[in-house]
Short mmCIF file of C-alpha atoms in Angstrom, two decimals:
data_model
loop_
_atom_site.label_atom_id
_atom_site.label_comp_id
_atom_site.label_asym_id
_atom_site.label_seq_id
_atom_site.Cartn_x
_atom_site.Cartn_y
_atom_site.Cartn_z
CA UNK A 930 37.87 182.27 110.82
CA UNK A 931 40.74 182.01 108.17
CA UNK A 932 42.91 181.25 110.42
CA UNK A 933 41.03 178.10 111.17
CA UNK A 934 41.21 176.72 107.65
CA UNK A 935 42.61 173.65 107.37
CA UNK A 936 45.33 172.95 104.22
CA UNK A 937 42.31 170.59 102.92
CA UNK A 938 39.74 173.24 102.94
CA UNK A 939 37.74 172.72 106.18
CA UNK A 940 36.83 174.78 109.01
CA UNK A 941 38.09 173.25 112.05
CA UNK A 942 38.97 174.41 115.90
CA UNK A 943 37.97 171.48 118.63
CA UNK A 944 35.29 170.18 116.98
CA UNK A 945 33.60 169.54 113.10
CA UNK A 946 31.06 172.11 113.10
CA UNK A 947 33.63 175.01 111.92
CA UNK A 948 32.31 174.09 108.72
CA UNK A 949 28.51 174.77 108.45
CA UNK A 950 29.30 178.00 110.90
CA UNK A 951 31.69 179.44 109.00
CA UNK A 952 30.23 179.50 105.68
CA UNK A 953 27.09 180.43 107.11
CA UNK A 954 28.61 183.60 109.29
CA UNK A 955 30.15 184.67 106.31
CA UNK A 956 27.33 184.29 103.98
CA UNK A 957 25.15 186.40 106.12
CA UNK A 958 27.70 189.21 107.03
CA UNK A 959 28.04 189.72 103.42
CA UNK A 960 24.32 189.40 102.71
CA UNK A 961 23.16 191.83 105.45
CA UNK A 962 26.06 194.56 104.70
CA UNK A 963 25.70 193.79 100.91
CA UNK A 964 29.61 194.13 100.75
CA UNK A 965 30.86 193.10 98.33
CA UNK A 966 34.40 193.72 99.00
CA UNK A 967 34.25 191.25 102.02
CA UNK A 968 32.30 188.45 99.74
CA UNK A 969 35.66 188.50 96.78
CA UNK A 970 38.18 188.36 100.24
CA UNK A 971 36.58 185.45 101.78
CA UNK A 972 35.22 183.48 98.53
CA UNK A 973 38.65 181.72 97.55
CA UNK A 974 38.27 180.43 100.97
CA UNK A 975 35.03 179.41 100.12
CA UNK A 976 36.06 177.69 97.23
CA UNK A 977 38.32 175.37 98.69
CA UNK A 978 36.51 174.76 101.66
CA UNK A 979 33.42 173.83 99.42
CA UNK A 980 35.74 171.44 97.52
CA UNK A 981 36.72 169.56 100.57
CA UNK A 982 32.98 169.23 101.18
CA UNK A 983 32.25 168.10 97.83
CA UNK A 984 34.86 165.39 98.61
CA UNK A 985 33.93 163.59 102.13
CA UNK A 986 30.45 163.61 100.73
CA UNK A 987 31.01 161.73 97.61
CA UNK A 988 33.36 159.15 100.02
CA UNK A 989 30.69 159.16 102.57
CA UNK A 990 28.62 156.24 103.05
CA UNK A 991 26.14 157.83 103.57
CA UNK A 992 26.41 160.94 101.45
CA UNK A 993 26.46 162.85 104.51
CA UNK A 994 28.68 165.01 106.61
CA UNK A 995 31.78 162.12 107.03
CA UNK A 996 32.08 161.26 110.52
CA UNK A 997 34.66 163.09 112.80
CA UNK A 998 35.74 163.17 116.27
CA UNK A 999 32.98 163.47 118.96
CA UNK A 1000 34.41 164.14 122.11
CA UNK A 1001 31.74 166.51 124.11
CA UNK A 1002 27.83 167.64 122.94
CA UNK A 1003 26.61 164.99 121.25
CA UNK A 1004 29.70 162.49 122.34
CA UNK A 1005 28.82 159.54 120.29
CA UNK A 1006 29.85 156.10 121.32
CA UNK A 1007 33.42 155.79 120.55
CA UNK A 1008 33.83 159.39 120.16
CA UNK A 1009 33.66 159.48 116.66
CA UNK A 1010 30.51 159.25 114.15
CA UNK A 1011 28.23 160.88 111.89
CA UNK A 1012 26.54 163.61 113.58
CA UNK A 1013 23.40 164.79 112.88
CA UNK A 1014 23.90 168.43 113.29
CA UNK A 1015 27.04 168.77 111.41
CA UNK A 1016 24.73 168.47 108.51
CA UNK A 1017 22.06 170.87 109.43
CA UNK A 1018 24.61 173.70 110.01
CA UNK A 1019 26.77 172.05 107.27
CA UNK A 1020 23.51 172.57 104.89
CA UNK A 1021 23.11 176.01 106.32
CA UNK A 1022 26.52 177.02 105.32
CA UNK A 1023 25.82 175.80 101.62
CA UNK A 1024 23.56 178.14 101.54
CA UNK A 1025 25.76 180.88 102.73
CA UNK A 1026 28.29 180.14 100.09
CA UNK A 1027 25.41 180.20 97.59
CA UNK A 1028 24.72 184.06 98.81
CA UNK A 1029 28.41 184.76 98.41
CA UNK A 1030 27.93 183.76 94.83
CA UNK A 1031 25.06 185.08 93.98
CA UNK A 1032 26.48 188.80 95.18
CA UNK A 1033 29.85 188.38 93.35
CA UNK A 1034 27.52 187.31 90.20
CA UNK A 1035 29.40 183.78 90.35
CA UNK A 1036 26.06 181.95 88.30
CA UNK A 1037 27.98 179.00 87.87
CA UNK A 1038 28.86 178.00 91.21
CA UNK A 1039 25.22 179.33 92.20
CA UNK A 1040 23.88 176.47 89.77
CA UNK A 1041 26.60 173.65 91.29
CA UNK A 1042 26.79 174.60 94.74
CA UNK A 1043 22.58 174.02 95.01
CA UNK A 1044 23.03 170.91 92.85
CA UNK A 1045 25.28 170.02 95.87
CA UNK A 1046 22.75 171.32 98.57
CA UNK A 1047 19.99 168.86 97.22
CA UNK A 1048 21.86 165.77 96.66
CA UNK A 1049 22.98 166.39 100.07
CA UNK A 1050 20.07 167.09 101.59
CA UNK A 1051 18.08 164.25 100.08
CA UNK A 1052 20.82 161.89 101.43
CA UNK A 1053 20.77 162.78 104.65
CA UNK A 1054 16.97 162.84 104.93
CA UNK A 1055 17.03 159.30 103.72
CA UNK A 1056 19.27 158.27 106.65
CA UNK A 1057 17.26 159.99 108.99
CA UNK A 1058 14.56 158.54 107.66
CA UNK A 1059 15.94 155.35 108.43
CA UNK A 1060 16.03 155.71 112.09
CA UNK A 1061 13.26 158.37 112.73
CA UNK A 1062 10.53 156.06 112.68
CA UNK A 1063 12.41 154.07 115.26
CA UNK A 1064 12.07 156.67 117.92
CA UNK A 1065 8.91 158.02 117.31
CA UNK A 1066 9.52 159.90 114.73
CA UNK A 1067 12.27 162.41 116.20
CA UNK A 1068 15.86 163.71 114.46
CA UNK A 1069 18.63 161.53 116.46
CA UNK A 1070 22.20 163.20 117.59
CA UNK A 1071 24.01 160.62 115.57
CA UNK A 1072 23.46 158.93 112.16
CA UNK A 1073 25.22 155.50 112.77
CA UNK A 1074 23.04 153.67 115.41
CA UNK A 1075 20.11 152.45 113.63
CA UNK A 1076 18.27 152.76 116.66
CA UNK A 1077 18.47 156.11 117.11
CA UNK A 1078 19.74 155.88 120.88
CA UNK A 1079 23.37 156.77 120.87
CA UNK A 1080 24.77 160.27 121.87
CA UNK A 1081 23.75 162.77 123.47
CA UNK A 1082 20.81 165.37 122.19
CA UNK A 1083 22.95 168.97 120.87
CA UNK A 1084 22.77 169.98 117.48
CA UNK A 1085 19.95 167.66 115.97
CA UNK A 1086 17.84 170.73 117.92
CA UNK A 1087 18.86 172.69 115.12
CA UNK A 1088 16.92 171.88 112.46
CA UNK A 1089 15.05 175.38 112.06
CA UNK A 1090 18.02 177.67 113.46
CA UNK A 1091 20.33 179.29 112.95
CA UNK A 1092 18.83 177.85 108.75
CA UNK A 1093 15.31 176.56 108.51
CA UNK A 1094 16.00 173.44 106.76
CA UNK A 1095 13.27 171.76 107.02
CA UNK A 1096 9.67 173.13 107.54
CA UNK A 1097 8.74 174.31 110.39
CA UNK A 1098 5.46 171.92 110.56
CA UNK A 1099 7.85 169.18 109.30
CA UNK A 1100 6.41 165.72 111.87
CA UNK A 1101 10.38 164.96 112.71
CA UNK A 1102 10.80 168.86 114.29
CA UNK A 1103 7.60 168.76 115.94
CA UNK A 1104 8.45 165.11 117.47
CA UNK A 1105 12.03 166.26 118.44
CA UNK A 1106 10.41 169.60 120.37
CA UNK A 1107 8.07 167.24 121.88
CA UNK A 1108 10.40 164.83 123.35
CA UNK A 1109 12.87 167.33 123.84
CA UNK A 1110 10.75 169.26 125.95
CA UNK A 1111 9.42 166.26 127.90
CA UNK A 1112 12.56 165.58 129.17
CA UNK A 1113 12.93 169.34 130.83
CA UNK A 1114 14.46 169.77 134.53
CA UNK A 1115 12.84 172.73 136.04
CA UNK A 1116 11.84 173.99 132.29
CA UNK A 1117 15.38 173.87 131.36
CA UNK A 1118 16.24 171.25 128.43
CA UNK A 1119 18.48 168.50 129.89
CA UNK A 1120 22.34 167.09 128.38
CA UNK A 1121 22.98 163.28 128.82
CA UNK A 1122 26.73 164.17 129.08
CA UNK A 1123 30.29 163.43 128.20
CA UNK A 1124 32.74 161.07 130.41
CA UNK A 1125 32.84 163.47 133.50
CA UNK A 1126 28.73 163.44 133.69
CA UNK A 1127 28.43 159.58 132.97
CA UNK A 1128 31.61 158.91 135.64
CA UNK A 1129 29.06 160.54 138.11
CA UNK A 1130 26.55 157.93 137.34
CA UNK A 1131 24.77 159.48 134.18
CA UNK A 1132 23.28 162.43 135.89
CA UNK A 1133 21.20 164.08 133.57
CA UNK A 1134 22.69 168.21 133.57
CA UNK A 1135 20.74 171.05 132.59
CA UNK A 1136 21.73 173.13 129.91
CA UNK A 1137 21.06 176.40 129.03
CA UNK A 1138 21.84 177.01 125.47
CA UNK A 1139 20.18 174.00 124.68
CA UNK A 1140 16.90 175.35 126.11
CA UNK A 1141 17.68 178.55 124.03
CA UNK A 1142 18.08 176.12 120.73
CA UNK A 1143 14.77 174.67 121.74
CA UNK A 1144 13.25 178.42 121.71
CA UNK A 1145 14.95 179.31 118.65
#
C-alpha cells in the first residue's frame, strides 16, 4: 500500500477509493494485532495522506470526497464526479487513522482527526439529503445529479460495511436494500454498466460481489 502513495498524500491505483481502504486496512491490522510497531511504520503515511484529505475537503463544494475519475463501477456521466462511496469508505478510513492514534497515544490527532470525521460526515449527509428524498429515499452512486439517477449502483451499497456509518435501521439503508434488491436477476444484484455494457444496448449484468455487499 505505500507504494501506492501519491507525492500529495493519497492512496491511489486505477481508481479513488485507495484512500478510505487503505487507512481503514491499516487501522484494523494494527487494531486486531495490537502492534504497535506496525501503527509508528505506517502513521507518517497516515499523516500526510490525512493532510491531503483535510485539503480536497475544505476545496470541495461540497465538503465531500472531491470528485475524481470514474471510469468503471459507478461510471458517472462524464467519467468523473463525486461518488458516493468514496466517502463511506473514505469515512471508514478516518476512523482507522483515529485507531492508529489512539494506540500510538497520539491524543491530539485523536481530538482533530474526529473533528474532521464529523464535519465530514455532516456534509455529506446534507448532500445526500438533498437528493435522497428524490428517489424514494435511497443513497445514490453519485453526488452531482440532483436527481439521483446518474451512475451506476457500486459503493453507495456500502453504507454498513466494511464501517457501519450510519445505523443500521437508518430509512436511506433500508430504502437502498429495498430497491437494490428489487432490481435482482435470478437473486443476484444487477450492474447498469460501463461503455462495453451500454454499447450492447444497456444490458443490465449480474454481479456477484455486489450481491455479497448487499449481504454484508
Amino acid at each position: 500500500f505505500l507504494k501506492w502513495q501519491q507525492p500529495d498524500g493519497n492512496f491511489v491505483s486505477d481508481m479513488w477509493d485507495g484512500w478510505g481502504q487503505t487507512l481503514w486496512i491499516f487501522g484494523e491490522h494494527a487494531e486486531l494485532n495490537r502492534d504497535r510497531e506496525f501503527a509508528a511504520r505506517v502513521y507518517p503515511a497516515v499523516v500526510r495522506a490525512v493532510r491531503c484529505l483535510e485539503q480536497g475537503l475544505a476545496k470541495d463544494a461540497y465538503g465531500t470526497y472531491p470528485a475524481g475519475p470514474v471510469v468503471d463501477a459507478e461510471y458517472l456521466t462524464g467519467r468523473w464526479g463525486h461518488v458516493t462511496g468514496w466517502n463511506f469508505l473514505g469515512l471508514g478510513g478516518l476512523r482507522g487513522a483515529i485507531k492508529l492514534a489512539r494506540l500510538l497515544d497520539r491524543s491530539d490527532d485523536v481530538e482533530r482527526y474526529e473533528g474532521i470525521y464529523e464535519r465530514w460526515k455532516a456534509a455529506f449527509e446534507k448532500r445526500l439529503n438533498e437528493i435522497a428524498p428524490r428517489i424514494g429515499g435511497r443513497i445514490p452512486p453519485g453526488l452531482d445529479d440532483p436527481t439521483g439517477q446518474d451512475g451506476s449502483t457500486w459503493f453507495n451499497l456500502n453504507a454498513l460495511y466494511p464501517v457501519e456509518i450510519f445505523d443500521p435501521w437508518d430509512l436511506r439503508v433500508s430504502a437502498t436494500l429495498k430497491w437494490s434488491r428489487g432490481r435482482y436477476i435470478e437473486g443476484v444484484a444487477r450492474w447498469e454498466g460501463n461503455d462495453r455494457v451500454r454499447a450492447a444496448g444497456g444490458v443490465p449484468r449480474v454481479h456477484a460481489y455486489l450481491t455479497a455487499a448487499n449481504v454484508e
